[in-house]
Short mmCIF file of C-alpha atoms in Angstrom, two decimals:
data_model
loop_
_atom_site.label_atom_id
_atom_site.label_comp_id
_atom_site.label_asym_id
_atom_site.label_seq_id
_atom_site.Cartn_x
_atom_site.Cartn_y
_atom_site.Cartn_z
CA MET A 1 -63.73 -65.85 -9.59
CA ALA A 2 -64.49 -62.14 -9.17
CA VAL A 3 -64.20 -59.94 -12.23
CA PHE A 4 -64.47 -56.19 -11.47
CA GLY A 5 -67.20 -56.73 -8.91
CA ILE A 6 -69.05 -59.43 -10.86
CA VAL A 7 -68.89 -62.68 -8.94
CA ALA A 8 -69.26 -65.54 -11.38
CA SER A 9 -70.20 -67.98 -8.62
CA ALA A 10 -73.13 -65.86 -7.42
CA ALA A 11 -76.60 -67.18 -8.16
CA VAL A 12 -78.37 -65.41 -10.99
CA ASP A 13 -81.82 -64.09 -10.22
CA ALA A 14 -84.28 -66.44 -11.93
CA GLY A 15 -86.54 -63.69 -13.23
CA LEU A 16 -83.69 -61.58 -14.54
CA ALA A 17 -82.10 -64.60 -16.21
CA GLN A 18 -85.08 -64.84 -18.53
CA THR A 19 -85.04 -61.20 -19.64
CA PRO A 20 -83.96 -60.29 -23.18
CA VAL A 21 -80.62 -58.68 -23.85
CA SER A 22 -82.04 -55.16 -24.20
CA THR A 23 -83.77 -55.35 -20.82
CA ALA A 24 -80.63 -56.62 -19.11
CA VAL A 25 -78.66 -53.79 -20.70
CA GLU A 26 -81.14 -51.28 -19.28
CA HIS A 27 -80.53 -52.72 -15.80
CA ILE A 28 -76.82 -52.10 -16.29
CA LEU A 29 -77.34 -48.59 -17.62
CA ALA A 30 -79.31 -47.74 -14.46
CA ALA A 31 -76.26 -48.38 -12.26
CA GLY A 32 -74.85 -45.30 -10.59
CA PRO A 33 -72.58 -44.10 -7.79
CA ASN A 34 -73.03 -44.95 -4.12
CA GLY A 35 -74.28 -48.43 -4.96
CA VAL A 36 -77.40 -47.29 -6.80
CA GLY A 37 -78.62 -50.10 -9.05
CA GLN A 38 -75.30 -51.93 -8.90
CA ARG A 39 -76.67 -55.20 -7.47
CA GLU A 40 -79.17 -55.45 -10.32
CA ALA A 41 -76.48 -54.44 -12.81
CA ALA A 42 -74.15 -57.19 -11.60
CA ARG A 43 -76.88 -59.79 -12.00
CA ALA A 44 -77.75 -58.47 -15.45
CA ALA A 45 -74.10 -58.59 -16.48
CA GLN A 46 -73.87 -62.22 -15.40
CA THR A 47 -76.97 -63.01 -17.42
CA LEU A 48 -75.55 -61.33 -20.50
CA ALA A 49 -72.26 -63.15 -20.11
CA THR A 50 -73.98 -66.51 -20.47
CA ALA A 51 -75.20 -65.55 -23.95
CA GLY A 52 -71.72 -65.82 -25.43
CA PRO A 53 -69.82 -63.55 -27.80
CA SER A 54 -72.66 -63.02 -30.28
CA ILE A 55 -74.03 -60.16 -28.18
CA VAL A 56 -70.70 -58.34 -27.85
CA PRO A 57 -71.47 -55.70 -30.54
CA GLU A 58 -74.76 -54.84 -28.81
CA LEU A 59 -73.02 -54.46 -25.46
CA LEU A 60 -70.34 -52.25 -26.98
CA ALA A 61 -72.99 -50.08 -28.62
CA ALA A 62 -74.68 -49.62 -25.23
CA MET A 63 -71.50 -48.04 -23.87
CA ARG A 64 -72.40 -44.86 -25.74
CA ARG A 65 -75.29 -44.34 -23.29
CA ALA A 66 -73.45 -45.53 -20.19
CA ASN A 67 -71.91 -43.63 -17.30
CA PRO A 68 -68.43 -44.80 -16.17
CA ILE A 69 -69.86 -47.26 -13.64
CA ALA A 70 -72.27 -48.84 -16.10
CA ARG A 71 -69.55 -48.87 -18.75
CA ASN A 72 -67.38 -50.95 -16.44
CA PHE A 73 -70.19 -53.48 -15.97
CA LEU A 74 -70.68 -53.69 -19.74
CA ARG A 75 -66.98 -54.21 -20.38
CA ASN A 76 -66.87 -56.94 -17.76
CA ALA A 77 -69.86 -58.64 -19.37
CA VAL A 78 -68.11 -58.50 -22.74
CA GLU A 79 -64.94 -60.06 -21.35
CA VAL A 80 -66.80 -62.86 -19.56
CA ALA A 81 -68.98 -63.55 -22.63
CA ILE A 82 -65.88 -63.87 -24.79
CA GLU A 83 -64.21 -66.18 -22.29
CA ASN A 84 -67.33 -68.34 -22.09
CA GLY A 85 -67.40 -68.43 -25.88
CA LYS A 86 -63.85 -69.73 -25.98
CA ASN A 87 -64.81 -72.52 -23.61
CA ARG A 88 -67.67 -73.45 -25.96
CA ASN A 89 -65.61 -72.97 -29.14
CA GLU A 90 -67.74 -69.99 -30.16
CA GLY A 91 -65.84 -67.39 -32.15
CA LEU A 92 -66.24 -63.63 -32.20
CA PRO A 93 -68.81 -62.05 -34.53
CA VAL A 94 -66.02 -60.66 -36.68
CA ALA A 95 -68.11 -58.97 -39.37
CA ALA A 96 -70.30 -57.17 -36.82
CA LEU A 97 -67.26 -56.02 -34.84
CA GLN A 98 -65.59 -54.74 -37.99
CA GLN A 99 -68.70 -52.74 -38.80
CA PHE A 100 -68.71 -51.40 -35.25
CA VAL A 101 -65.08 -50.27 -35.48
CA LEU A 102 -65.88 -48.33 -38.65
CA ASP A 103 -68.94 -46.62 -37.12
CA ARG A 104 -67.66 -43.23 -35.98
CA GLU A 105 -70.89 -42.50 -34.13
CA GLN A 106 -70.06 -45.10 -31.51
CA LEU A 107 -68.14 -44.37 -28.30
CA PRO A 108 -64.44 -43.97 -29.19
CA GLN A 109 -63.28 -46.16 -26.29
CA ALA A 110 -65.72 -48.90 -27.29
CA ARG A 111 -64.52 -48.78 -30.90
CA ARG A 112 -60.95 -49.11 -29.69
CA PHE A 113 -61.94 -52.08 -27.51
CA ALA A 114 -63.55 -53.75 -30.54
CA TYR A 115 -60.42 -53.06 -32.58
CA GLU A 116 -58.27 -54.73 -29.93
CA LEU A 117 -60.57 -57.76 -29.96
CA LEU A 118 -60.14 -58.02 -33.72
CA LEU A 119 -56.37 -57.63 -33.81
CA PRO A 120 -55.53 -61.30 -33.15
CA GLU A 121 -58.42 -62.45 -35.35
CA THR A 122 -57.99 -60.26 -38.43
CA PRO A 123 -54.61 -58.48 -38.21
CA ASP A 124 -54.49 -57.72 -41.93
CA TRP A 125 -57.89 -56.03 -41.85
CA CYS A 126 -56.93 -54.01 -38.76
CA ASP A 127 -53.74 -52.87 -40.43
CA ARG A 128 -55.56 -51.92 -43.62
CA VAL A 129 -58.34 -49.82 -42.06
CA LEU A 130 -55.89 -47.73 -40.05
CA ALA A 131 -54.90 -45.90 -43.22
CA ASP A 132 -58.34 -44.24 -43.24
CA MET A 133 -58.26 -43.25 -39.56
CA LEU A 134 -55.93 -40.26 -39.63
CA ASP A 135 -58.95 -38.03 -38.97
CA ASP A 136 -60.75 -40.44 -36.66
CA PRO A 137 -62.62 -39.06 -33.61
CA SER A 138 -61.16 -41.91 -31.54
CA LEU A 139 -57.85 -40.48 -30.37
CA GLU A 140 -56.47 -43.97 -29.70
CA LEU A 141 -57.27 -45.24 -33.20
CA ARG A 142 -56.01 -41.98 -34.64
CA ARG A 143 -52.74 -42.40 -32.75
CA ASP A 144 -52.30 -45.87 -34.24
CA ALA A 145 -53.02 -44.52 -37.72
CA VAL A 146 -50.42 -41.78 -37.28
CA ALA A 147 -47.87 -44.29 -35.98
CA GLN A 148 -48.52 -46.55 -38.96
CA LEU A 149 -47.95 -43.69 -41.41
CA VAL A 150 -44.75 -42.58 -39.65
CA ALA A 151 -43.48 -46.17 -39.62
CA SER A 152 -43.81 -46.25 -43.41
CA VAL A 153 -41.16 -43.52 -43.67
CA PRO A 154 -37.65 -45.02 -43.87
CA LYS A 155 -35.29 -44.00 -41.09
CA GLU A 156 -32.64 -43.16 -43.66
CA VAL A 157 -34.01 -40.76 -46.28
CA ASN A 158 -32.12 -40.11 -49.51
CA ALA A 159 -32.69 -37.82 -52.48
CA ASN A 160 -34.98 -40.35 -54.11
CA THR A 161 -37.22 -40.83 -51.07
CA ARG A 162 -37.07 -37.33 -49.53
CA ASP A 163 -40.18 -35.83 -51.14
CA GLU A 164 -42.37 -38.81 -50.32
CA ALA A 165 -41.01 -38.94 -46.77
CA ILE A 166 -41.75 -35.26 -46.20
CA ALA A 167 -45.28 -35.60 -47.59
CA LYS A 168 -46.04 -38.53 -45.28
CA LEU A 169 -44.56 -36.82 -42.23
CA GLN A 170 -46.52 -33.64 -42.92
CA ARG A 171 -49.75 -35.65 -43.15
CA ALA A 172 -48.89 -37.39 -39.91
CA PHE A 173 -48.02 -34.08 -38.23
CA GLU A 174 -51.37 -32.54 -39.16
CA ALA A 175 -53.27 -35.62 -38.00
CA ALA A 176 -51.44 -36.19 -34.71
CA ARG A 177 -53.03 -35.01 -31.47
CA ASP A 178 -50.91 -36.60 -28.74
CA ARG A 179 -48.11 -34.27 -27.66
CA ASP A 180 -45.36 -36.89 -27.80
CA GLN A 181 -46.26 -37.83 -31.37
CA VAL A 182 -46.56 -34.21 -32.49
CA ARG A 183 -43.13 -33.32 -31.15
CA ALA A 184 -41.45 -36.46 -32.46
CA ILE A 185 -42.81 -35.89 -35.97
CA ALA A 186 -41.84 -32.21 -35.83
CA THR A 187 -38.29 -33.24 -34.99
CA ARG A 188 -38.11 -35.55 -37.99
CA LEU A 189 -39.44 -32.84 -40.30
CA ARG A 190 -36.88 -30.35 -39.04
CA GLU A 191 -34.13 -32.89 -39.61
CA LEU A 192 -35.25 -32.90 -43.24
CA GLY A 193 -35.15 -29.10 -43.36
CA VAL A 194 -38.92 -28.60 -43.15
CA ALA A 195 -40.52 -26.16 -40.71
CA ALA A 196 -43.00 -27.61 -38.21
CA ASP A 197 -44.73 -25.11 -35.91
CA VAL A 198 -45.85 -27.15 -32.91
CA ASN A 199 -47.46 -24.21 -31.12
CA ARG A 200 -49.57 -23.33 -34.15
CA HIS A 201 -50.48 -26.99 -34.61
CA ASP A 202 -51.72 -27.09 -31.01
CA GLY A 203 -53.57 -23.76 -31.30
CA PHE A 204 -51.66 -21.77 -28.67
CA VAL A 205 -52.49 -18.07 -28.53
CA LEU A 206 -49.15 -16.28 -28.40
CA SER A 207 -50.08 -12.64 -29.06
CA TRP A 208 -51.92 -10.54 -26.45
CA TRP A 209 -52.63 -7.06 -25.15
CA LEU A 210 -51.88 -6.82 -21.42
CA THR A 211 -52.88 -4.38 -18.71
CA GLY A 212 -52.29 -4.09 -14.97
CA PRO A 213 -51.44 -4.41 -12.22
CA PHE A 214 -54.70 -3.92 -10.32
CA ASP A 215 -55.12 -4.52 -6.60
CA ASN A 216 -55.58 -8.02 -5.15
CA THR A 217 -54.88 -7.24 -1.49
CA ASP A 218 -56.46 -9.88 0.76
CA ARG A 219 -57.37 -11.75 -2.45
CA ALA A 220 -60.25 -9.36 -3.01
CA GLY A 221 -59.38 -8.70 -6.64
CA PHE A 222 -60.76 -11.93 -8.05
CA ALA A 223 -64.35 -10.95 -7.24
CA ARG A 224 -63.84 -7.23 -7.86
CA VAL A 225 -64.95 -5.97 -11.26
CA TYR A 226 -62.20 -3.92 -12.88
CA PRO A 227 -62.78 -1.88 -16.07
CA PRO A 228 -61.18 -4.32 -18.56
CA GLU A 229 -63.88 -6.90 -17.88
CA THR A 230 -66.82 -4.51 -18.35
CA LYS A 231 -66.75 -4.35 -22.16
CA ALA A 232 -66.91 -7.14 -24.71
CA PHE A 233 -64.42 -5.35 -26.98
CA PRO A 234 -62.28 -3.06 -24.81
CA ASP A 235 -60.84 0.17 -26.15
CA LEU A 236 -57.15 -0.65 -26.39
CA SER A 237 -56.20 3.02 -26.19
CA ALA A 238 -58.02 3.38 -22.84
CA THR A 239 -56.30 3.88 -19.48
CA TYR A 240 -57.47 2.76 -16.04
CA PRO A 241 -56.66 3.44 -12.38
CA GLY A 242 -54.32 0.62 -11.38
CA LYS A 243 -52.81 -0.43 -8.08
CA HIS A 244 -50.05 2.18 -8.22
CA GLY A 245 -51.34 4.65 -10.79
CA THR A 246 -52.64 4.80 -14.33
CA VAL A 247 -52.27 1.69 -16.50
CA GLY A 248 -53.01 1.03 -20.15
CA TRP A 249 -52.84 -1.77 -22.67
CA LYS A 250 -49.51 -2.95 -24.07
CA PRO A 251 -48.93 -5.47 -26.87
CA TRP A 252 -47.06 -8.62 -25.92
CA ARG A 253 -45.87 -11.65 -27.81
CA VAL A 254 -44.81 -14.88 -26.11
CA PRO A 255 -41.07 -15.49 -26.72
CA GLN A 256 -40.08 -18.00 -29.39
CA GLY A 257 -40.35 -21.61 -28.27
CA GLN A 258 -42.57 -20.83 -25.27
CA THR A 259 -46.32 -20.93 -24.68
CA ALA A 260 -46.82 -19.15 -21.35
CA VAL A 261 -47.82 -15.50 -20.96
CA ASP A 262 -45.53 -14.46 -18.09
CA LEU A 263 -46.98 -11.38 -16.38
CA ASN A 264 -44.00 -11.14 -14.04
CA THR A 265 -41.92 -10.30 -17.10
CA ALA A 266 -44.51 -8.52 -19.21
CA LEU A 267 -46.05 -6.30 -16.49
CA VAL A 268 -44.35 -6.34 -13.08
CA GLU A 269 -43.23 -8.93 -10.57
CA GLU A 270 -45.31 -8.18 -7.51
CA LYS A 271 -47.61 -9.88 -5.02
CA GLU A 272 -51.34 -9.29 -4.51
CA VAL A 273 -52.03 -8.07 -8.02
CA VAL A 274 -54.44 -8.65 -10.90
CA GLY A 275 -53.56 -8.57 -14.58
CA TYR A 276 -55.59 -8.89 -17.76
CA ALA A 277 -54.67 -10.40 -21.12
CA LEU A 278 -56.79 -9.76 -24.20
CA ALA A 279 -56.57 -11.50 -27.58
CA CYS A 280 -58.39 -10.86 -30.82
CA VAL A 281 -59.08 -14.08 -32.70
CA VAL A 282 -60.66 -14.33 -36.14
CA SER A 283 -62.97 -17.26 -36.86
CA PRO A 284 -63.68 -18.19 -40.50
CA ARG A 285 -67.26 -19.11 -39.55
CA ALA A 286 -69.60 -19.37 -36.60
CA GLN A 287 -68.35 -22.39 -34.67
CA THR A 288 -67.91 -23.90 -31.23
CA VAL A 289 -64.29 -24.26 -30.16
CA SER A 290 -62.50 -25.76 -27.19
CA ILE A 291 -60.55 -23.21 -25.13
CA ARG A 292 -57.98 -24.98 -22.97
CA PHE A 293 -55.86 -23.09 -20.47
CA SER A 294 -53.45 -23.78 -17.64
CA THR A 295 -52.18 -21.72 -14.72
CA VAL A 296 -51.22 -21.91 -11.05
CA ASN A 297 -53.03 -18.63 -10.40
CA ALA A 298 -56.66 -17.70 -9.87
CA VAL A 299 -58.13 -17.20 -13.32
CA ALA A 300 -61.30 -16.13 -15.11
CA LEU A 301 -62.20 -16.24 -18.81
CA TRP A 302 -64.52 -14.14 -20.96
CA VAL A 303 -65.27 -14.50 -24.67
CA ASN A 304 -67.04 -11.64 -26.44
CA GLY A 305 -67.95 -10.18 -23.07
CA LYS A 306 -69.54 -13.33 -21.63
CA LYS A 307 -67.90 -15.01 -18.67
CA TYR A 308 -67.33 -18.72 -19.25
CA ALA A 309 -65.05 -19.76 -16.40
CA GLY A 310 -63.66 -18.69 -13.06
CA PHE A 311 -61.35 -20.65 -10.76
CA GLU A 312 -60.16 -19.00 -7.56
CA ILE A 313 -57.34 -21.44 -6.88
CA TYR A 314 -53.77 -20.40 -6.09
CA HIS A 315 -50.56 -22.40 -6.55
CA SER A 316 -52.04 -25.89 -6.33
CA GLY A 317 -50.24 -27.30 -9.36
CA VAL A 318 -50.53 -27.05 -13.11
CA GLN A 319 -50.97 -29.49 -15.98
CA PRO A 320 -51.60 -29.26 -19.74
CA ASP A 321 -55.20 -28.40 -20.63
CA GLN A 322 -55.97 -27.90 -16.95
CA TYR A 323 -59.25 -26.14 -17.69
CA VAL A 324 -61.37 -26.89 -20.77
CA VAL A 325 -64.34 -24.77 -21.85
CA ASP A 326 -66.44 -25.13 -25.00
CA VAL A 327 -67.25 -21.69 -26.36
CA PRO A 328 -69.24 -20.46 -29.38
CA LEU A 329 -67.42 -18.03 -31.67
CA ARG A 330 -69.05 -15.76 -34.20
CA LYS A 331 -67.76 -15.38 -37.72
CA GLY A 332 -65.06 -12.71 -37.81
CA LYS A 333 -63.36 -11.08 -34.83
CA ASN A 334 -63.85 -12.35 -31.29
CA SER A 335 -62.40 -11.15 -27.99
CA VAL A 336 -60.80 -13.54 -25.50
CA LEU A 337 -60.10 -11.98 -22.09
CA VAL A 338 -58.17 -13.63 -19.27
CA LYS A 339 -58.07 -12.27 -15.71
CA LEU A 340 -55.11 -13.57 -13.72
CA CYS A 341 -54.68 -13.00 -9.99
CA GLN A 342 -51.50 -13.37 -7.94
CA ASN A 343 -51.80 -13.79 -4.16
CA GLU A 344 -49.60 -12.88 -1.18
CA GLN A 345 -47.50 -16.06 -0.89
CA THR A 346 -43.76 -15.41 -1.01
CA GLN A 347 -42.36 -18.94 -1.29
CA SER A 348 -40.29 -19.61 -4.39
CA TRP A 349 -42.87 -22.07 -5.72
CA ALA A 350 -45.51 -19.33 -5.49
CA ARG A 351 -43.56 -16.98 -7.77
CA PRO A 352 -45.25 -17.79 -11.13
CA TRP A 353 -47.87 -15.36 -12.41
CA GLU A 354 -48.54 -16.79 -15.84
CA PHE A 355 -50.90 -18.79 -18.00
CA SER A 356 -51.00 -20.59 -21.33
CA LEU A 357 -54.09 -20.85 -23.51
CA ARG A 358 -54.94 -22.60 -26.72
CA ILE A 359 -57.98 -22.63 -28.97
CA CYS A 360 -58.65 -25.89 -30.76
CA ASP A 361 -61.26 -28.30 -32.07
CA ALA A 362 -62.94 -30.94 -29.92
CA LEU A 363 -60.00 -33.31 -30.37
CA GLY A 364 -57.31 -30.77 -29.55
CA GLY A 365 -56.25 -29.72 -33.03
CA GLY A 366 -55.32 -26.09 -33.66
CA GLY A 367 -55.79 -24.00 -36.76
CA VAL A 368 -59.46 -23.26 -36.09
CA VAL A 369 -58.85 -19.49 -35.70
CA GLU A 370 -56.33 -16.85 -36.69
CA VAL A 371 -54.84 -14.71 -33.92
CA VAL A 372 -54.34 -11.00 -34.60
CA ASP A 373 -50.72 -10.03 -33.93
CA ALA A 374 -50.92 -7.42 -31.18
CA THR A 375 -47.51 -6.04 -32.11
CA GLN A 376 -48.49 -5.33 -35.72
CA VAL A 377 -51.81 -3.49 -35.52
CA ALA A 378 -52.78 -0.05 -34.20
CA PRO A 379 -55.10 -0.13 -31.15
CA GLU A 380 -57.90 1.72 -32.95
CA GLN A 381 -57.88 -0.81 -35.80
CA VAL A 382 -58.17 -4.00 -33.75
CA TRP A 383 -61.95 -4.38 -33.66
CA LYS A 384 -62.69 -2.86 -37.08
#
């Protein structure tokens, strides 16, 4: 029987069969793309599988050092070892697996795998530990913890249960990271008369200063350096030579209920143009944040004057968190500059000239910065 490339009927190399677990694991970790080390890894995985379920925690721990190919070999070895253990009436090392699940330094996917192994063995324990996983770095375990908390809220809330229901839903809302959960919990809170700002929860930047259009004829504008990108903290009272004359900065706020900065609406609907969007974000401390942005247009990103990303791709599709960049912020005010280029295509599907951007923690949670409202501050006061 073949299991993900491991053929159980294949002969195991005699020398490798005698190697200790740690050595066999190293053979697996050496596996890479294009067949590199995969023959040795398959043999090592077969060897490990014969040891039975007692080595499962060690194999799961090795996943933290594994590339995707090696991780697949390790998972296969775990599954075969467990199956062999069943045939020999050997049970799982429950205590060791429980300890592994609780170790937040381990690979999130491996911890989730261990949790799934434990579910049929110790369902009460699994249910109990979820209550402490609302802030877990494993998004899958965190999702289960959020679902458990939401499930504890009665579907019909009365005057006696309203306060407790709201408190639980608010905790779940803050902890949730998956979009479907966030929106479902927000809906329940609103039904109870409680505000739930999904965009703020997700960290979307909704207030910007915009300038343009600049020239992008023959798609030359992406590489061309225009004045807005030459200073870390641009003078928002400055003017520049644009495609059709002088342009300056204008404040813009994304309409209620939306996340996209639509330059067709905010600046001008035109082809072969470049626009810039600038935000001032205030960080409570020096920290590294995740900037996640999406667009169908060619785009570049600067933070505090340093370029962190550039993608010269036009109208090839869009998805949430399309581009993800980890960026250090300083304590206090920081500049976030987006350059957005529209090309010459005139088809209806090539009309959008827009982007959305959010600033969040490593797991996608917002609230890590405050965004200065461009419509409420004088240009000369922005960077002070």
